[in-house]
Coordinates of C-alpha atoms and ligand atoms in Angstrom, one line a residue:
M921 CA 96.2 120.0 42.3
T922 CA 99.3 118.9 44.0
R923 CA 99.4 115.5 45.6
S924 CA 99.2 116.9 49.1
D925 CA 96.0 118.8 48.2
T926 CA 94.1 115.5 47.4
P927 CA 90.8 115.9 49.3
L928 CA 89.6 113.6 52.1
G929 CA 86.2 113.6 53.6
V930 CA 83.9 111.5 55.8
D931 CA 80.2 110.8 55.6
Y932 CA 77.9 108.8 57.9
L933 CA 75.5 106.9 55.6
T934 CA 72.8 104.3 55.8
P935 CA 73.4 100.9 54.3
E936 CA 71.0 101.9 51.4
Q937 CA 73.2 105.0 50.7
L938 CA 76.2 102.7 50.8
D939 CA 74.6 100.6 48.1
G940 CA 74.5 103.9 46.1
C941 CA 78.3 104.1 46.5
R942 CA 78.6 100.6 45.2
A943 CA 76.4 101.4 42.2
R944 CA 78.8 104.3 41.4
G945 CA 81.7 101.8 41.4
W946 CA 83.1 103.1 44.7
A947 CA 84.6 105.8 42.5
D948 CA 85.4 108.1 45.4
V949 CA 85.5 105.7 48.4
L950 CA 88.7 105.0 50.2
G951 CA 87.3 102.8 53.0
V952 CA 84.3 102.1 55.1
A953 CA 83.5 101.2 58.7
V954 CA 80.1 99.8 59.5
F955 CA 78.7 100.1 63.0
S956 CA 75.9 97.7 63.8
S957 CA 75.0 95.0 66.4
G958 CA 73.3 92.9 63.8
E959 CA 74.3 91.3 60.5
V960 CA 74.4 93.9 57.8
P961 CA 74.2 92.1 54.5
L962 CA 77.0 93.6 52.5
Q963 CA 78.5 92.1 49.3
A964 CA 82.1 91.5 49.1
T965 CA 84.0 94.4 47.7
E966 CA 87.5 95.6 47.0
V967 CA 86.9 98.5 49.3
P968 CA 88.2 97.6 52.8
L969 CA 85.2 97.3 55.2
A970 CA 85.7 97.3 58.9
R971 CA 82.7 95.7 60.6
V972 CA 82.3 96.9 64.1
A973 CA 79.9 95.2 66.5
V974 CA 78.9 98.5 68.1
R975 CA 75.3 99.5 68.1
P976 CA 74.1 102.9 66.9
L977 CA 71.6 104.6 69.2
G978 CA 68.5 106.3 67.9
D979 CA 66.6 104.9 65.0
R980 CA 69.4 103.8 62.7
P981 CA 70.1 100.1 62.8
A982 CA 73.5 100.6 61.1
V983 CA 75.8 103.5 60.5
C984 CA 78.3 103.4 57.6
E985 CA 81.3 105.7 58.1
V986 CA 82.5 106.3 54.5
W987 CA 86.0 107.9 53.9
R988 CA 86.1 109.6 50.6
S989 CA 89.0 110.7 48.5
A990 CA 89.9 111.0 44.8
G991 CA 90.8 108.0 42.8
P992 CA 92.3 106.2 41.0
F993 CA 92.8 103.7 43.8
D994 CA 94.8 100.6 44.4
S995 CA 93.2 98.0 46.7
G996 CA 94.5 94.8 48.1
T997 CA 95.7 92.8 51.2
A998 CA 99.0 93.0 52.9
G999 CA 99.2 90.1 55.4
L1000 CA 95.9 90.5 57.4
V1001 CA 95.3 94.1 56.4
H1002 CA 92.8 95.0 53.7
Y1003 CA 93.8 98.4 52.3
R1004 CA 92.9 100.9 49.7
T1005 CA 95.1 103.8 48.6
N1006 CA 95.3 106.7 46.1
G1007 CA 99.0 107.5 46.8
Q1008 CA 98.2 110.2 49.3
F1009 CA 96.0 108.4 51.8
V1010 CA 95.6 104.7 52.9
F1011 CA 92.6 103.3 54.6
G1012 CA 93.2 99.9 56.2
R1013 CA 91.5 97.5 58.5
V1014 CA 92.4 94.3 60.3
T1015 CA 90.0 92.0 62.2
L1016 CA 91.5 89.4 64.5
A1017 CA 89.8 86.8 66.7
E1018 CA 91.8 86.1 69.8
A1019 CA 93.2 82.6 70.4
D1020 CA 91.4 81.4 73.5
S1021 CA 94.3 80.0 75.5
D1022 CA 96.0 81.1 78.7
G1023 CA 94.7 84.6 79.2
N1024 CA 97.5 86.0 76.9
G1025 CA 95.3 85.7 73.8
F1026 CA 94.3 89.3 73.8
R1027 CA 97.8 90.6 74.1
F1028 CA 98.9 88.4 71.3
A1029 CA 96.0 89.5 69.1
T1030 CA 96.7 93.1 69.7
E1031 CA 100.4 92.8 69.1
R1032 CA 99.7 90.9 65.9
A1033 CA 97.1 93.3 64.7
Y1034 CA 99.5 96.3 65.2
A1035 CA 102.4 94.4 63.6
E1036 CA 100.2 93.7 60.6
V1037 CA 99.4 97.4 60.3
F1038 CA 103.0 98.5 60.6
R1039 CA 104.1 95.9 58.0
C1040 CA 101.4 96.9 55.6
L1041 CA 102.5 100.5 55.8
E1042 CA 106.1 99.5 55.3
T1043 CA 105.1 97.5 52.2
L1044 CA 103.1 100.4 50.8
G1045 CA 105.7 103.0 51.7
F1046 CA 103.4 105.1 53.9
P1047 CA 105.2 105.9 57.1
H1048 CA 102.6 108.1 58.8
I1049 CA 99.5 106.9 60.7
I1050 CA 97.1 109.8 61.0
R1051 CA 94.3 108.2 63.0
I1052 CA 93.6 104.7 64.3
W1053 CA 90.4 103.3 65.7
N1054 CA 90.4 100.4 68.1
Y1055 CA 87.3 98.2 69.1
L1056 CA 88.1 95.7 71.8
P1057 CA 85.7 92.9 72.9
E1058 CA 85.0 93.3 76.6
I1059 CA 87.3 96.3 77.1
N1060 CA 86.8 96.5 80.9
R1061 CA 86.8 92.8 81.8
E1062 CA 89.6 91.7 84.1
V1063 CA 91.4 88.6 83.0
G1064 CA 94.3 87.1 85.0
G1065 CA 94.2 90.1 87.3
L1066 CA 94.5 92.7 84.5
E1067 CA 91.8 94.6 82.7
R1068 CA 91.8 93.9 79.0
Y1069 CA 92.3 97.5 78.1
R1070 CA 95.5 97.5 80.1
Q1071 CA 96.6 94.3 78.2
F1072 CA 95.9 96.1 75.0
N1073 CA 98.0 99.1 76.1
E1074 CA 100.9 96.8 76.9
A1075 CA 100.7 95.0 73.5
R1076 CA 100.2 98.3 71.6
Q1077 CA 103.3 99.8 73.3
R1078 CA 105.4 96.8 72.4
A1079 CA 104.4 97.0 68.8
F1080 CA 105.1 100.8 68.6
K1081 CA 108.5 100.1 70.2
A1082 CA 109.3 97.3 67.8
F1083 CA 108.3 99.1 64.6
R1084 CA 108.7 102.8 65.4
G1085 CA 111.1 102.8 68.3
Q1086 CA 108.8 105.4 69.9
V1087 CA 105.9 105.4 72.3
N1088 CA 105.3 109.1 72.8
G1089 CA 105.4 112.4 71.1
N1090 CA 104.7 111.8 67.4
V1091 CA 102.0 109.1 67.8
P1092 CA 98.6 108.9 66.0
A1093 CA 95.3 110.2 67.2
A1094 CA 93.2 107.2 68.4
C1095 CA 90.3 105.9 70.3
A1096 CA 89.7 102.6 72.1
L1097 CA 86.1 101.4 72.8
G1098 CA 84.5 98.2 74.0
S1099 CA 82.5 95.7 71.9
P1100 CA 80.5 92.7 72.9
P1101 CA 81.9 89.4 74.2
G1102 CA 82.9 86.8 71.6
G1103 CA 83.7 89.2 68.8
S1104 CA 87.0 90.1 67.2
L1105 CA 89.4 92.9 67.8
V1106 CA 88.8 95.4 65.0
V1107 CA 91.4 98.0 64.1
Y1108 CA 91.1 100.4 61.3
F1109 CA 93.3 103.4 60.3
L1110 CA 94.0 106.3 58.0
A1111 CA 97.6 106.8 57.0
G1112 CA 99.2 109.4 54.8
A1113 CA 102.1 110.2 52.6
D1114 CA 102.6 113.4 54.6
A1115 CA 103.2 113.6 58.3
G1116 CA 100.6 115.1 60.5
I1117 CA 101.4 117.1 63.7
A1118 CA 100.5 115.5 67.0
I1119 CA 98.5 117.9 69.2
E1120 CA 98.3 117.6 72.9
S1121 CA 95.7 119.2 75.2
P1122 CA 96.4 122.2 77.5
R1123 CA 93.9 120.6 80.0
Q1124 CA 94.9 117.0 79.9
M1125 CA 98.1 115.1 80.6
S1126 CA 99.4 113.4 77.5
A1127 CA 98.1 109.9 77.7
Y1128 CA 101.6 108.4 77.0
N1129 CA 102.7 110.1 80.3
Y1130 CA 99.8 108.8 82.5
P1131 CA 101.1 107.7 85.9
P1132 CA 101.2 103.9 86.6
Q1133 CA 97.9 103.9 88.5
Y1134 CA 96.2 103.6 85.1
G1135 CA 98.4 100.7 84.1
E1136 CA 102.1 99.9 84.0
F1137 CA 102.0 100.6 80.2
S1138 CA 100.5 103.9 79.1
P1139 CA 98.2 104.3 76.2
T1140 CA 100.0 105.2 72.9
F1141 CA 98.1 108.0 71.3
A1142 CA 98.0 111.8 70.8
R1143 CA 95.0 113.9 71.6
A1144 CA 94.7 115.0 68.0
T1145 CA 96.4 115.0 64.6
L1146 CA 96.6 118.2 62.6
M1147 CA 97.1 117.9 58.8
R1148 CA 98.2 121.2 57.3
A1149 CA 97.7 120.6 53.5
P1150 CA 97.1 124.2 52.4
A1151 CA 93.9 123.7 50.5
Q1152 CA 92.3 121.5 53.1
P1153 CA 93.6 121.4 56.6
M1154 CA 92.2 118.6 58.7
L1155 CA 91.9 117.9 62.4
F1156 CA 91.4 114.4 63.8
V1157 CA 90.3 114.6 67.4
S1158 CA 90.9 111.4 69.4
G1159 CA 88.3 109.9 71.6
T1160 CA 87.9 112.6 74.3
A1161 CA 86.4 112.1 77.8
S1162 CA 85.9 113.7 81.2
I1163 CA 89.6 113.6 82.2
V1164 CA 91.4 116.7 83.5
G1165 CA 95.1 116.2 84.0
H1166 CA 95.1 112.5 84.3
R1167 CA 92.1 112.1 86.6
T1168 CA 88.5 111.2 85.7
V1169 CA 86.3 114.0 86.9
H1170 CA 82.5 113.7 87.6
P1171 CA 82.3 109.9 88.0
G1172 CA 78.7 108.8 87.8
D1173 CA 77.4 112.1 86.4
V1174 CA 76.9 111.8 82.6
L1175 CA 75.8 115.5 82.2
A1176 CA 78.9 116.9 83.9
Q1177 CA 81.1 114.4 82.0
T1178 CA 79.6 115.6 78.7
R1179 CA 80.2 119.2 79.7
E1180 CA 83.8 118.5 80.7
T1181 CA 84.4 116.6 77.5
L1182 CA 83.2 119.5 75.4
I1183 CA 85.5 121.8 77.3
N1184 CA 88.3 119.4 76.5
I1185 CA 87.4 119.4 72.8
R1186 CA 87.2 123.2 72.6
A1187 CA 90.6 123.5 74.3
L1188 CA 92.0 121.0 71.8
V1189 CA 90.5 122.9 68.8
A1190 CA 92.0 126.1 70.2
E1191 CA 95.4 124.5 70.6
A1192 CA 95.2 123.1 67.0
N1193 CA 94.3 126.6 65.7
R1194 CA 97.2 128.1 67.7
I1195 CA 99.7 125.6 66.2
A1196 CA 98.2 126.0 62.7
G1197 CA 98.6 129.8 63.0
G1198 CA 95.0 130.7 62.1
Q1199 CA 91.4 130.0 62.9
L1200 CA 91.1 126.9 60.7
F1201 CA 88.7 124.9 62.9
A1202 CA 85.6 125.6 64.9
A1203 CA 84.1 123.1 67.4
E1204 CA 80.6 123.6 65.9
Q1205 CA 81.8 122.6 62.4
L1206 CA 83.4 119.2 63.3
K1207 CA 81.7 115.9 62.6
Y1208 CA 81.2 114.0 65.8
K1209 CA 80.8 110.4 67.0
A1210 CA 79.7 110.0 70.6
Y1211 CA 80.0 106.7 72.5
L1212 CA 77.7 106.2 75.5
R1213 CA 78.2 103.4 78.0
H1214 CA 74.5 103.4 78.9
P1215 CA 71.9 103.8 76.1
G1216 CA 69.5 105.5 78.7
D1217 CA 71.9 108.5 78.9
M1218 CA 71.2 109.4 75.2
R1219 CA 68.7 112.1 75.9
I1220 CA 70.9 113.9 78.4
V1221 CA 73.9 113.9 76.0
V1222 CA 71.9 114.8 72.9
D1223 CA 70.3 117.8 74.7
E1224 CA 73.6 119.0 76.1
L1225 CA 75.4 118.8 72.7
R1226 CA 72.5 120.7 71.2
R1227 CA 72.6 123.3 73.9
A1228 CA 76.4 123.8 74.4
L1229 CA 77.7 122.9 70.9
Q1230 CA 75.0 123.2 68.2
P1231 CA 77.0 121.0 65.8
A1232 CA 76.4 121.8 62.1
E1233 CA 76.3 118.1 61.2
P1234 CA 74.2 115.4 63.0
V1235 CA 76.1 113.6 65.7
V1236 CA 76.5 109.8 65.4
Y1237 CA 75.6 108.1 68.7
L1238 CA 76.9 104.6 69.5
N1239 CA 76.5 102.3 72.5
A1240 CA 80.0 101.2 73.7
D1241 CA 82.0 100.8 76.8
V1242 CA 84.7 103.4 77.4
C1243 CA 88.2 102.5 78.4
R1244 CA 88.0 103.6 82.1
A1245 CA 85.2 102.0 84.0
D1246 CA 84.2 105.4 85.5
L1247 CA 83.8 107.1 82.1
L1248 CA 80.2 107.2 80.8
V1249 CA 80.8 109.1 77.6
E1250 CA 83.6 109.6 75.0
I1251 CA 83.4 111.8 72.0
E1252 CA 85.6 111.9 68.9
A1253 CA 85.6 114.3 65.9
V1254 CA 86.9 115.1 62.5
G1255 CA 87.3 118.6 61.2
I1256 CA 87.9 119.8 57.7
G1257 CA 89.0 123.3 57.8
G1258 CA 88.9 126.2 55.4
P1259 CA 91.8 128.3 54.2
P1260 CA 93.5 130.2 57.0
Q1261 CA 91.8 133.4 58.3
A1262 CA 93.7 136.3 59.6
H1263 CA 93.4 136.8 63.4
Ligands
LIG1007 C1 91.6 108.9 77.8 O1 91.7 110.1 77.4 C2 90.3 108.3 77.5 O2 93.7 104.1 74.3 O3 93.7 104.7 72.3 C3 90.8 108.1 74.5 C4 91.4 108.0 73.3 C5 91.0 107.0 75.4 C6 92.2 106.9 72.9 C7 93.3 104.8 73.4 C8 91.9 106.0 75.0 C9 92.4 105.9 73.8 O4 92.5 108.3 78.3 C10 90.4 107.0 76.8

């Protein structure tokens, strides 16, 4: 197995199943994100663990997103980042409370968190962020005349400029969701020794080109990252919502938003297959996380995903605010492809 064929996978487990991973000495675990609105009692571990105060919907009190790869691993901290790596992939997380001061606290926290991520990757010698997850307390609240998501975008851009000299084109896949008041900014990421390919959508304007009506500073992310390791191509689909071009479509209509989001995801999968030069990915085979602004919309979204997508794996549903106040649903996905098929 060459280094670039080191496998990577993700599973959505219960806390009890996570205890099983612990019992096996975390032998194949790269990193974990735990989604729960309550206190999940978890023992300290060398495995980086991102605790996200976002509530699973349905009957699961906590969802553990477990990233797996092949050991041996090296774990540690670099500045504020807890990381674990096997030489091919790094999982890292940073959790930062914002200084309550003059309304700039959230910008400072964001810029600091990103600076810590970039410095950690410099220290470890991993240049390429594949995917980054952002959970922002009170994402839609306006402070000092500016929505916190827009403050986040400003600070994230500054950090990308300072450390990468670039805020468009080759940027990671991402998502940005809200979390409850009083919590911390939580950022976790996957980085790789090999560069991925940033994929943009044929139906959506690249977010880094959004016009100023969505904020003076555009979001810094790609619609997806394609990893082309021959044995195991992977696709990381960013948080995807009911946006066509740069506009929100179907405000107030969660069913229509869900349909539009699925059309966007299918278009992105087709684009990734086109760029990969084969039918590596199928929308039905991806693993999905769906974020709903209103828990009461769950039934509608579940039924529509069953009807229009029939996903092979169960979808994880989470209750979170989405970055535009008129968006009711956002869906992200990971795909692990098979070897290329001829057209
Ligand atoms: C959008 O397409 C919806 O700011 O990192 C999706 C994915 C969204 C990532 C981010 C925001 C982000 O603009 C919101």
